[in-house]
Tab-separated table of C-alpha atoms and ligand atoms in Angstrom:
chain	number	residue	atom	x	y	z
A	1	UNK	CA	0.000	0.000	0.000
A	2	UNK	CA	1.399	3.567	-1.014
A	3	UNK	CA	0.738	6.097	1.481
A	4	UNK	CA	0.521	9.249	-0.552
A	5	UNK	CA	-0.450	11.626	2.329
A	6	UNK	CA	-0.559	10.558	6.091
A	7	UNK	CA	1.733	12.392	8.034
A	8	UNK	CA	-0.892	12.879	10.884
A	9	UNK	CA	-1.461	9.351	11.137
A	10	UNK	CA	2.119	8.150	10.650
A	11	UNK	CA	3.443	10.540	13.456
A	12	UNK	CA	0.976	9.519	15.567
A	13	UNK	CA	1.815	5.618	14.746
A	14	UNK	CA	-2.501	5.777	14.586
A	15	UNK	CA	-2.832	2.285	12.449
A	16	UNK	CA	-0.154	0.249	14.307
A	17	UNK	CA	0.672	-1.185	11.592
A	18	UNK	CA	-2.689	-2.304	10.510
A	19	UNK	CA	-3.180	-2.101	7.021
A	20	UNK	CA	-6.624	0.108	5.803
A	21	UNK	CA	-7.754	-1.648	2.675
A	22	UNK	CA	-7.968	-5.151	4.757
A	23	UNK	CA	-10.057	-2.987	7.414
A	24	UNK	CA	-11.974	-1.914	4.576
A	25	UNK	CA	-11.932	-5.889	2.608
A	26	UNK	CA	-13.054	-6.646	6.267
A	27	UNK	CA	-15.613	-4.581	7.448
A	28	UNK	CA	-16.899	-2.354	4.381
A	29	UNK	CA	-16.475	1.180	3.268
A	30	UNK	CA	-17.367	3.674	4.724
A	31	UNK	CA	-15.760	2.651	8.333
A	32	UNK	CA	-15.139	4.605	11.133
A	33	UNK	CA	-11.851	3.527	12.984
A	34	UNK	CA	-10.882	4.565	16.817
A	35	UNK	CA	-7.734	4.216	18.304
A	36	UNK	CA	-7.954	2.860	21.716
A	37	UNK	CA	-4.663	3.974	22.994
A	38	UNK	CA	-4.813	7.766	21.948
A	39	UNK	CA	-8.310	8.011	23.086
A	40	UNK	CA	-7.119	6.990	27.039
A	41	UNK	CA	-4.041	9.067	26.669
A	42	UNK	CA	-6.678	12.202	25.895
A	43	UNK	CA	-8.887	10.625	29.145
A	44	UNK	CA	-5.596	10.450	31.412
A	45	UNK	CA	-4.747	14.346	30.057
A	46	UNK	CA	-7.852	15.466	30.860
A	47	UNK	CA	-8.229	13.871	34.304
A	48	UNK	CA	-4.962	15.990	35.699
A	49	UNK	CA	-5.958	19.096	34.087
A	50	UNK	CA	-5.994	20.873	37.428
A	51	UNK	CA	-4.473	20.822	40.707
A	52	UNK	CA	-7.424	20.924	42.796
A	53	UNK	CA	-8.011	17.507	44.750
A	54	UNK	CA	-12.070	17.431	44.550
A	55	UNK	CA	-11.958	17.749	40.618
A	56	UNK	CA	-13.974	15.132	38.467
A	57	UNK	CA	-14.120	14.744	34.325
A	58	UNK	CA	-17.443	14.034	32.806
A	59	UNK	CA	-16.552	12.556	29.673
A	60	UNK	CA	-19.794	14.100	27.426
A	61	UNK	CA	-21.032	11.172	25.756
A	62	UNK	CA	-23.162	12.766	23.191
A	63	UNK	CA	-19.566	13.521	21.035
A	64	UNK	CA	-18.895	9.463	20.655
A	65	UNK	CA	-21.568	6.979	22.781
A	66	UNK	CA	-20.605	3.622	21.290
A	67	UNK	CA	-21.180	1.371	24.263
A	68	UNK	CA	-17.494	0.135	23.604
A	69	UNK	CA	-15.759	3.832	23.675
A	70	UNK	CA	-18.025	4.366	26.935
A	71	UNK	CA	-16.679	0.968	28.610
A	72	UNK	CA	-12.866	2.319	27.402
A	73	UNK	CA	-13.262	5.999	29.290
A	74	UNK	CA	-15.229	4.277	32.181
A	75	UNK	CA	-12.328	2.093	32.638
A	76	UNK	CA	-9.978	5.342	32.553
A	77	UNK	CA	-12.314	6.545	35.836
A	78	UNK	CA	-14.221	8.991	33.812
A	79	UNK	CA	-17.937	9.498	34.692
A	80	UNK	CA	-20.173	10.791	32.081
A	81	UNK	CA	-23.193	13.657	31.128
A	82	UNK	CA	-25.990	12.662	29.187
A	83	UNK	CA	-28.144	13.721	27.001
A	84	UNK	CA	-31.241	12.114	26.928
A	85	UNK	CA	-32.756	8.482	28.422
A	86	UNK	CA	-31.038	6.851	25.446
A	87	UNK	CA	-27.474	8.073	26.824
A	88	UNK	CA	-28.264	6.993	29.963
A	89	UNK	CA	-29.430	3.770	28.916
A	90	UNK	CA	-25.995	2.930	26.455
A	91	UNK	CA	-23.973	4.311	30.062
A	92	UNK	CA	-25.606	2.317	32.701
A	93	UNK	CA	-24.869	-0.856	30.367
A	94	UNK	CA	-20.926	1.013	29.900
A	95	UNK	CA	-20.617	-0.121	33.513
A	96	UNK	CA	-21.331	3.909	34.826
A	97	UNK	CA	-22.725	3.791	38.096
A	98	UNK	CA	-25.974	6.229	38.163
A	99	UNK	CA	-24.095	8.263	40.533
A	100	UNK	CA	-21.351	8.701	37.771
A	101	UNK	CA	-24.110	10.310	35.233
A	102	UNK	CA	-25.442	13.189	35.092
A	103	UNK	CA	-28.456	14.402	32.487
A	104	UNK	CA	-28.161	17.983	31.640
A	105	UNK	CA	-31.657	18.189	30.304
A	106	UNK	CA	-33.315	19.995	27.947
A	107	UNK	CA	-37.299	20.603	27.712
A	108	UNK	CA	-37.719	17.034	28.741
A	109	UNK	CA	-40.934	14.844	28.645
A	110	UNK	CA	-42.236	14.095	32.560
A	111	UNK	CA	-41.606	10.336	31.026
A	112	UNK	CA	-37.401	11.227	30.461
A	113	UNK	CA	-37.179	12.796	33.978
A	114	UNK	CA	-38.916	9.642	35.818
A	115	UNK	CA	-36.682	7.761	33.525
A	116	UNK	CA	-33.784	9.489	34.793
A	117	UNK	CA	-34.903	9.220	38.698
A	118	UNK	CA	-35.970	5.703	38.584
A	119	UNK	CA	-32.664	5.273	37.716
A	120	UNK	CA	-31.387	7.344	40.143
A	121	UNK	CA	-29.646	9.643	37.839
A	122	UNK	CA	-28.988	13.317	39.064
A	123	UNK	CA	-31.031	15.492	36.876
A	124	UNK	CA	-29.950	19.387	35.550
A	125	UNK	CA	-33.112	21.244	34.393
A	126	UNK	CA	-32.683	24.199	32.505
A	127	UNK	CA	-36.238	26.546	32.576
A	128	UNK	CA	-38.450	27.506	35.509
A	129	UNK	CA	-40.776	25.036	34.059
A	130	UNK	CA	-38.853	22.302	34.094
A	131	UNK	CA	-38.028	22.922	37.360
A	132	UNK	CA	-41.551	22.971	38.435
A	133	UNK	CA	-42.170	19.636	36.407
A	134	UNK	CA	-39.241	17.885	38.138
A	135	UNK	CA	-40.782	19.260	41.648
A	136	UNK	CA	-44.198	17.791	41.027
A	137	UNK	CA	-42.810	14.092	40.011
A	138	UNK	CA	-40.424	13.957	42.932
A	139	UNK	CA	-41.076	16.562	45.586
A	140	UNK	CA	-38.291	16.280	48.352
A	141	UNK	CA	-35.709	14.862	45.868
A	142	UNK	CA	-32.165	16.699	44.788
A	143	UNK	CA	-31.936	18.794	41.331
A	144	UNK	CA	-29.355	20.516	39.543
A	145	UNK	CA	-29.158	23.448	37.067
A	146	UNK	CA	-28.105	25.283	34.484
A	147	UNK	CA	-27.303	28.330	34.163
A	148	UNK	CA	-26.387	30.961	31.755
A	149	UNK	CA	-23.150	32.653	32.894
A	150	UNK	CA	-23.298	35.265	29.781
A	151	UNK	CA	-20.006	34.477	28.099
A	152	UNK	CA	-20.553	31.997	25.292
A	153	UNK	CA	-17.930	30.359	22.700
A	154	UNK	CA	-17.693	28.267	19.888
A	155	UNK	CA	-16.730	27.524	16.155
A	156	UNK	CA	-20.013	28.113	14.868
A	157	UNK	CA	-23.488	30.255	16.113
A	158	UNK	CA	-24.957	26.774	15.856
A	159	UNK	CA	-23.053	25.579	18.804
A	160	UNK	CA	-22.512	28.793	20.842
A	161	UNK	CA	-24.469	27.419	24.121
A	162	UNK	CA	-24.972	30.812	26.557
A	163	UNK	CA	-25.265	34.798	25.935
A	164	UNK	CA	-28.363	36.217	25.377
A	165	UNK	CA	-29.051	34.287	21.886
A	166	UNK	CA	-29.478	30.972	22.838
A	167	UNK	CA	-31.995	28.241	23.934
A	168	UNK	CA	-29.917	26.498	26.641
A	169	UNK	CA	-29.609	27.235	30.353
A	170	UNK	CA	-31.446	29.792	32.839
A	171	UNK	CA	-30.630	33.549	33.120
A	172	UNK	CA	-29.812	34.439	36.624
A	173	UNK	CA	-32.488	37.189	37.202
A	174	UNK	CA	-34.731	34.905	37.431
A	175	UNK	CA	-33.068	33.506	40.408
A	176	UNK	CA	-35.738	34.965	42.961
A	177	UNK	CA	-38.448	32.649	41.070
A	178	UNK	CA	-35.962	29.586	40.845
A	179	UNK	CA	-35.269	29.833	44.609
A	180	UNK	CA	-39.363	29.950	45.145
A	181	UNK	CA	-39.977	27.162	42.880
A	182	UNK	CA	-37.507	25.051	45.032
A	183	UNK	CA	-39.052	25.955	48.228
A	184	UNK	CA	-42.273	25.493	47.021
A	185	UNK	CA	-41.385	21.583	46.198
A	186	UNK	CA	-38.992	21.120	49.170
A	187	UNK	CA	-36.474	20.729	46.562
A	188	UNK	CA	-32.441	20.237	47.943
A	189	UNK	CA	-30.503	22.455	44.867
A	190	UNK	CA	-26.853	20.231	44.960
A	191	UNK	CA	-24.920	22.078	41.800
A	192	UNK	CA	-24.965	24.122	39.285
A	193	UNK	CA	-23.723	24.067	35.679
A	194	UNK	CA	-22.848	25.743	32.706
A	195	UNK	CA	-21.779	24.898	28.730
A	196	UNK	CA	-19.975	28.157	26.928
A	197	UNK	CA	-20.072	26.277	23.725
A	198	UNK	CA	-18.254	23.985	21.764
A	199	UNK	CA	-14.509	23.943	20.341
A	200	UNK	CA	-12.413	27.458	22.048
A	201	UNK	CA	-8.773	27.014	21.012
A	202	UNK	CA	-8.145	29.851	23.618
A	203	UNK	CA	-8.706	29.086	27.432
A	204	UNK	CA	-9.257	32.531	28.346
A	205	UNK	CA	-13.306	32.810	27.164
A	206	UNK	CA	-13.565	29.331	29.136
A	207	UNK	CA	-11.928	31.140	32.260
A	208	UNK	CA	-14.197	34.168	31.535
A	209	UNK	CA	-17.242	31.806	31.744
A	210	UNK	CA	-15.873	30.142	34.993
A	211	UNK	CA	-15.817	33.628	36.738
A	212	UNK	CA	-19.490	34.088	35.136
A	213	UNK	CA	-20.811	31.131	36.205
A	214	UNK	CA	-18.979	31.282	40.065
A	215	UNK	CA	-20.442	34.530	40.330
A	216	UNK	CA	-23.540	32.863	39.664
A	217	UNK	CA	-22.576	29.772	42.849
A	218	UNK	CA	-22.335	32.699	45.431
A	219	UNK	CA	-25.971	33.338	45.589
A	220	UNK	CA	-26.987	29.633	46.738
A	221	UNK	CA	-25.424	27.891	50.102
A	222	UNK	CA	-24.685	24.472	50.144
A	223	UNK	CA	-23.799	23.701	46.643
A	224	UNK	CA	-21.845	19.867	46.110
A	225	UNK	CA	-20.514	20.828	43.209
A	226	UNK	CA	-20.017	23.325	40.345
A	227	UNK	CA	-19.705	22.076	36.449
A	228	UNK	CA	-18.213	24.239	33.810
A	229	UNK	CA	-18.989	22.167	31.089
A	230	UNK	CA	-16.899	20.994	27.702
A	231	UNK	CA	-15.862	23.104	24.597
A	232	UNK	CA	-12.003	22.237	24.498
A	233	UNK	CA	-10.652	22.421	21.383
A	234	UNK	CA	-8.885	20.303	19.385
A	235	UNK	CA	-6.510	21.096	15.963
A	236	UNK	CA	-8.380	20.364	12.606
A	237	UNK	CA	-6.125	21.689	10.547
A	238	UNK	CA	-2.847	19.702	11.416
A	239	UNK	CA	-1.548	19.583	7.809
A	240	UNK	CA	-1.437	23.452	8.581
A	241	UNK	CA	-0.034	22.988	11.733
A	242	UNK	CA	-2.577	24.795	13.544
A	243	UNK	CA	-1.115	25.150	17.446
A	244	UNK	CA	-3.381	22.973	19.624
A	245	UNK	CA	-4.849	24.445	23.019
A	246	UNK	CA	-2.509	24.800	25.614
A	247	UNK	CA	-4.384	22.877	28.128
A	248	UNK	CA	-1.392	23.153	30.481
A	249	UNK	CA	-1.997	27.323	30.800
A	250	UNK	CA	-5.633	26.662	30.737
A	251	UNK	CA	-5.303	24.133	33.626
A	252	UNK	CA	-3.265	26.538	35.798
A	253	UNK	CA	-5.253	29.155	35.060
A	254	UNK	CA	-8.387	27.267	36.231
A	255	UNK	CA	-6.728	25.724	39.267
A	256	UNK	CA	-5.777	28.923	40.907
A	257	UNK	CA	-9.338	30.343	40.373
A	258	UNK	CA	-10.895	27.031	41.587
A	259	UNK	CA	-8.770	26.840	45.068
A	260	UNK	CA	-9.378	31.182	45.548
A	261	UNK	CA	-13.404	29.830	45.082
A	262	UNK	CA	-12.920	27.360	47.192
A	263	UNK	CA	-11.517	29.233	50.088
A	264	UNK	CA	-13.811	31.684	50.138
A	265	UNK	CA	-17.193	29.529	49.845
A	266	UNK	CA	-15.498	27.830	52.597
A	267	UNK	CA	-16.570	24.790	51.612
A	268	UNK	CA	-13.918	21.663	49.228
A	269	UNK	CA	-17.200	21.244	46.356
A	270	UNK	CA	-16.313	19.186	43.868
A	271	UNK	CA	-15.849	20.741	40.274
A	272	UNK	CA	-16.600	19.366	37.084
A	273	UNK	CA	-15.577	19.734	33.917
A	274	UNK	CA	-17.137	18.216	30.478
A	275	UNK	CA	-15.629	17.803	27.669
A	276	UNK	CA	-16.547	15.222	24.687
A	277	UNK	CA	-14.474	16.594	21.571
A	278	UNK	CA	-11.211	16.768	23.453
A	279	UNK	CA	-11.520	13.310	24.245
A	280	UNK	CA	-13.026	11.869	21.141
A	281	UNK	CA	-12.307	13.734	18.171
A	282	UNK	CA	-8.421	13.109	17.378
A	283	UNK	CA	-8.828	9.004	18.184
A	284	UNK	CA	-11.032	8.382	15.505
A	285	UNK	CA	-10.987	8.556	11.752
A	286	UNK	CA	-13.313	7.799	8.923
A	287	UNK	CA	-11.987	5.659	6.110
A	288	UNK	CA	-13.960	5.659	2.507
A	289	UNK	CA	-13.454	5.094	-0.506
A	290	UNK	CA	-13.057	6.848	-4.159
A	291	UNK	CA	-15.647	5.694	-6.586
A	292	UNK	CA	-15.303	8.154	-9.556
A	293	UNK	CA	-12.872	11.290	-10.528
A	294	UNK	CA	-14.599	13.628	-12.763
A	295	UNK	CA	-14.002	16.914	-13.992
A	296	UNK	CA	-16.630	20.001	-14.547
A	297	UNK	CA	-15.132	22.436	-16.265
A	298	UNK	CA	-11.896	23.179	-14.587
A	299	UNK	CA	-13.097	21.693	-11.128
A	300	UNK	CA	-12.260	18.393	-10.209
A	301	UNK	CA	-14.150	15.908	-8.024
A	302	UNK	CA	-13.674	12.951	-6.190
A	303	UNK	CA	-16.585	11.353	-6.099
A	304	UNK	CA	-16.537	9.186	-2.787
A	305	UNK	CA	-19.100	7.141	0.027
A	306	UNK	CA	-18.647	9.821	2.186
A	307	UNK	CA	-21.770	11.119	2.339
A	308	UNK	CA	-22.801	13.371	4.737
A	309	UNK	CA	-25.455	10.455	6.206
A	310	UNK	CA	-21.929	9.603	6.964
A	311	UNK	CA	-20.426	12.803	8.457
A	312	UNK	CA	-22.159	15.547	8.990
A	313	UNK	CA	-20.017	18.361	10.403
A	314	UNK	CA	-18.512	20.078	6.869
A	315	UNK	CA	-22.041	20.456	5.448
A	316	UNK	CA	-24.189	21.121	8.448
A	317	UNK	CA	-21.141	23.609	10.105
A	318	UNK	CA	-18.649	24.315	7.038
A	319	UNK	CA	-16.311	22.274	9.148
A	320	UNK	CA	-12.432	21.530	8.031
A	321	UNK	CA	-11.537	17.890	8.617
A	322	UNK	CA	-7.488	17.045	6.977
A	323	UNK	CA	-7.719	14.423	4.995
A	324	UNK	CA	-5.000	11.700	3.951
A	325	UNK	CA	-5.084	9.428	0.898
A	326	UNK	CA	-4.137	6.121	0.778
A	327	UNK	CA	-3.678	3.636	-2.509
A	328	UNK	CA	-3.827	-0.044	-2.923
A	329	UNK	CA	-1.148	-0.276	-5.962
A	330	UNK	CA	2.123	1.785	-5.969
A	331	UNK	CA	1.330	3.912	-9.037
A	332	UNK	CA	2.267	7.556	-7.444
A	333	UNK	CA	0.673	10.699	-8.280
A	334	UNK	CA	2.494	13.052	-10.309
A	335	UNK	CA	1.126	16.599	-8.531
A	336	UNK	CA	-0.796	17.886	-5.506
A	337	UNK	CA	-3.747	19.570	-7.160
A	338	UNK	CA	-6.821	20.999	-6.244
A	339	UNK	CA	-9.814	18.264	-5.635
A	340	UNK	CA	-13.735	19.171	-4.179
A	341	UNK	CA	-14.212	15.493	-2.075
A	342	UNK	CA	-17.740	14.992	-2.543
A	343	UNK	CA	-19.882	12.065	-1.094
A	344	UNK	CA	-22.945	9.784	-2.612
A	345	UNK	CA	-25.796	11.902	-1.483
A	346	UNK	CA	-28.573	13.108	-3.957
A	347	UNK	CA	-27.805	17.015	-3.261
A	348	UNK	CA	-25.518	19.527	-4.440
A	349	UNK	CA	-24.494	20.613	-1.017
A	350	UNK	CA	-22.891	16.900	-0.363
A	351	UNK	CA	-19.544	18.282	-0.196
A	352	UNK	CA	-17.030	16.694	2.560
A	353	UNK	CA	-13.809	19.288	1.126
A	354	UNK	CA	-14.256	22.048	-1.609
A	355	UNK	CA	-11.097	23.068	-3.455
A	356	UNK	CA	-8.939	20.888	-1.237
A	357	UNK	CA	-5.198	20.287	-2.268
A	358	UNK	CA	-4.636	16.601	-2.505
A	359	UNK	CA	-2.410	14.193	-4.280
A	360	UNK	CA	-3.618	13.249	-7.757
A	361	UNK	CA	-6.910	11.227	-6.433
A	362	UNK	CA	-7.628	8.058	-8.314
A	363	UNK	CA	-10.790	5.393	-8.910
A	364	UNK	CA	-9.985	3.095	-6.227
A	365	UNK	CA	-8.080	5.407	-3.440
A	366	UNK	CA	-9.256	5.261	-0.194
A	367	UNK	CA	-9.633	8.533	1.720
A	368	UNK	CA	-8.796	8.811	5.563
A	369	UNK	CA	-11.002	11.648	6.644
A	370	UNK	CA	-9.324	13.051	10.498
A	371	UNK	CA	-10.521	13.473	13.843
A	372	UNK	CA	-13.791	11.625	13.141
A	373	UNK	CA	-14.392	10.439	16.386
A	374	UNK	CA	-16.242	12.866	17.967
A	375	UNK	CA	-19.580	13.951	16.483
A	376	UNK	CA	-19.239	11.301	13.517
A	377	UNK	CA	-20.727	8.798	14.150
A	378	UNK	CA	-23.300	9.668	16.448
A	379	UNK	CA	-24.508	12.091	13.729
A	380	UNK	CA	-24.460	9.599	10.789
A	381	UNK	CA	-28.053	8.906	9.011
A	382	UNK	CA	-29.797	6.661	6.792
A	383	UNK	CA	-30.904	9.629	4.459
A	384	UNK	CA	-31.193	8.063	1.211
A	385	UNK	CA	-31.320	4.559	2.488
A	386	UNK	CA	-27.880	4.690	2.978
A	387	UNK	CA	-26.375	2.283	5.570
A	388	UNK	CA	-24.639	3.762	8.464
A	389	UNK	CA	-20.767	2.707	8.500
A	390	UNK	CA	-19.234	-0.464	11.272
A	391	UNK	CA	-16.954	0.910	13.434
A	392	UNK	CA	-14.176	-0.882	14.804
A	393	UNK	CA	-11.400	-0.300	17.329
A	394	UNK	CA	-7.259	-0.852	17.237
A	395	UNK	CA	-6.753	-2.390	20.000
A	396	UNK	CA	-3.464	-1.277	22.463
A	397	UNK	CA	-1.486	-4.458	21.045
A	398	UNK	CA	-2.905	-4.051	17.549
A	399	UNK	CA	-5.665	-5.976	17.369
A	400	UNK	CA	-8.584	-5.010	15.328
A	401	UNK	CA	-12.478	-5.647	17.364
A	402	UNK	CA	-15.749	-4.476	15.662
A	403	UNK	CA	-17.965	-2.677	17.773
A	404	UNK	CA	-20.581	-2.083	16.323
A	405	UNK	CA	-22.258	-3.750	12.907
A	406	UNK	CA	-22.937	-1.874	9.770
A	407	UNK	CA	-26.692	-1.513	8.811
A	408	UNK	CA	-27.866	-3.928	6.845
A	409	UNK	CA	-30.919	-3.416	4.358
A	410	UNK	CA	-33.515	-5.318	7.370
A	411	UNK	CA	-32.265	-2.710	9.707
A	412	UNK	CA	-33.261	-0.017	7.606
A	413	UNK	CA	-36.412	-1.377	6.286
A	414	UNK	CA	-37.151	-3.250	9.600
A	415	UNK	CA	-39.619	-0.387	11.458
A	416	UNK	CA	-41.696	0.010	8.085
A	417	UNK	CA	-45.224	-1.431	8.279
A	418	UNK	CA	-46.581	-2.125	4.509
A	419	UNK	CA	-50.231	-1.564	3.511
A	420	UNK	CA	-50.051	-4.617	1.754
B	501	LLP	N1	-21.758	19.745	27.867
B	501	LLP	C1	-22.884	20.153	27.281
B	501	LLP	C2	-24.007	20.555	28.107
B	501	LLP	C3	-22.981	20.190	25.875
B	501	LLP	O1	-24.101	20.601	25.295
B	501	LLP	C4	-21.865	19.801	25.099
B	501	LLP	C5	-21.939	19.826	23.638
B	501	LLP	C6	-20.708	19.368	25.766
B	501	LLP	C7	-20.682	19.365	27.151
B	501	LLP	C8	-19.477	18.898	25.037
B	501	LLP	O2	-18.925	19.848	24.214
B	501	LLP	P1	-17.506	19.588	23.526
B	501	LLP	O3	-16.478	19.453	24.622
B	501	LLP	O4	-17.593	18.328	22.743
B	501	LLP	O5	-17.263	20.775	22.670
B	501	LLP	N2	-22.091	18.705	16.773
B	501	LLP	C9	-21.218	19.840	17.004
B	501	LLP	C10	-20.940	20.043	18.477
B	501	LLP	C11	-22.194	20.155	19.293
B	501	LLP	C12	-21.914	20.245	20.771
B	501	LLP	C13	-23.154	20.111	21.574
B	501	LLP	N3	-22.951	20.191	22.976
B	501	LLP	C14	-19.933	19.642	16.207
B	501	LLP	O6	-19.821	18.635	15.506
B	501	LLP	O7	-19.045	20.501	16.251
């Protein structure tokens, strides 16, 4: 196999010497693959971020929740957040104890938050109304919430989670009514927590929103803990070598603020932190193959299975993912040239990386599309009837496990009820 681009990959040793057309031979194209030894290294770099002894990492599982990537960060003594029932559900069978989850809701069903406390899983609530739903179905019982701090980040409006523009989280002036609502139902209020958004590459907006959101903590006694949520940011562009966040400043940074906190709340609450990209993103990639070369005009494509039922980031969030290029028989291409990678989906917009600057691309190639693993996956369809990819893991001595199946045509067809 001729490795015409993979630098990433090769300097991280990523494959371990496994060879990608026999994953592909093996287990179809498209395939996601995860690397389990880079994905604990980012769980063990994550759990010493910060100095401060009461300090826990919930892994947030809605970036990569295949049950076998959950039972790989719950072995690293991660806990978890979740999302909804079906998070919870994938985590308690992970081996996370319910005291190790924690659903950050969002306009719930009364069903979802008796879900949650039949399972005994700590629920956030994020609206006066929720809050006065979750006192009705279990007056007496703890709650969390969360809160909008004001200071919101991210890499695209669609994923900026606090200021005044968004749907998420509780502003504090209505703190009078909160405090009511949690007298009126005898309620015990144990933490409080925020999200900024997802993917800062700078720490200081996520230190901005810790000082927003401890501002926040001094108007209620008694908290357990405080959760600042995820957002860490990892390098996309690594063929451009973009720097990566320096989580070593950031973690400083944070400790110091977290021990002055403590100290003066006089109390050692836990803090939290959540991030799911950090963790996921860079030990995962998404293998496909090339299926046509065409030109239009003087634009080239690469016509792949890369749809974006397949990933969704570039087209739903103009997202940059590097991408390598990998070819079965050792004909090399002459020129790097400029390529539009384009996937099988019936729609213009299909478009995985316009005007990208590639090795000659050829019928056969198969493309290696980077840091895949978080938000991949979990955001695959089966728009068009399309199956969603198997994903498998490289093992720590090199072996290859599937964990989970690709579709097959029953699965997709399975829930349809015929008139016939
Ligand atoms: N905590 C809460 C409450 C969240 O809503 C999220 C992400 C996280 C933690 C984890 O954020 P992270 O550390 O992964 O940035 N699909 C988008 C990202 C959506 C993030 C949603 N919430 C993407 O592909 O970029």
């Amino acid at each position: 196999m001729l490795k015409l681009k993979s630098k990433v990959t090769d300097e991280v040793n990523f494959f371990q010497g496994v060879d990608p057309y026999e994953l592909i031979e093996k287990y179809g194209s498209p395939l996601y693959v995860y690397n389990e030894r880079i994905l604990r290294e980012r769980c063990r770099e994550i759990k010493n971020l910060v100095s401060y002894p009461n300090f826990s990492v919930n892994y947030s599982a809605k970036a990569n929740s295949n049950l076998a990537f959950l039972e790989i960060v719950h072995d690293e003594g991660l806990s978890v957040d979740a999302m909804s029932p079906g998070e919870i559900y994938v985590e308690l069978k992970a081996g996370f104890k319910p005291e190790q989850i924690f659903y950050i809701s969002n306009n719930v069903s009364e069903e979802e938050m008796k879900f949650a406390i039949e399972h005994n899983v700590l629920i956030s609530v994020d609206s006066l109304s929720q809050l006065e739903q979750y006192g009705k179905i279990n007056p007496g019982g703890k709650v969390a919430a969360r809160f909008n701090g004001g200071v919101g980040a991210g890499h695209h409006e669609k994923v900026v989670t606090a200021g005044k523009k968004t749907k998420f989280a509780i502003n504090p002036e209505y703190i009078p009514e909160f405090k009511e609502i949690l007298k009126k139902y005898n309620l015990k209020f144990v933490g409080l927590n925020q999200h900024i958004g997802s993917l800062f590459m700078e720490g200081d907006k996520y230190i901005e929103g810790v000082k927003a959101i401890l501002e926040i903590a001094r108007q209620f006694d008694d908290l357990e803990f405080i959760d600042f949520g995820g957002g860490f940011g990892i390098p996309y562009k690594k063929f451009e070598n973009e720097p990566r966040l320096d989580i070593k400043d950031l973690g400083e940074k944070l400790s110091a603020v977290l021990k002055d906190f403590a100290e003066e709340y006089g109390k050692q609450l836990t803090f939290k932190v959540e991030p799911g990209r950090y963790i996921s993103a860079e030990c995962g990639l998404l293998l496909g193959t090339v299926h046509a070369v065409k030109y239009n005009g003087p634009n080239k494509f690469a016509g792949t299975d890369i749809g974006f039922n397949v990933i969704a980031r570039p087209v739903m969030y103009d997202s940059h993912h590097d991408i390598e290029v990998y070819r079965k028989s050792d004909i090399k291409s002459k020129k790097d040239e400029a390529v539009t990678v384009v996937g099988n989906i019936c729609e213009s917009g299909d478009i995985i990386a316009k005007d990208r600057i590639l090795p000659d691309i050829k019928e056969g190639d198969l493309l290696g599309i980077l840091d895949a693993g978080a938000y991949g996956h979990v955001m695959s369809s089966n728009y068009n009837n399309r199956l969603r990819p198997a994903e498998v893991f490289i093992r720590e001595n090199g072996d290859v496990v599937l964990t989970r199946e690709r579709d097959t045509l029953e699965d997709i067809t399975k829930k349809y009820i015929s008139l016939q």
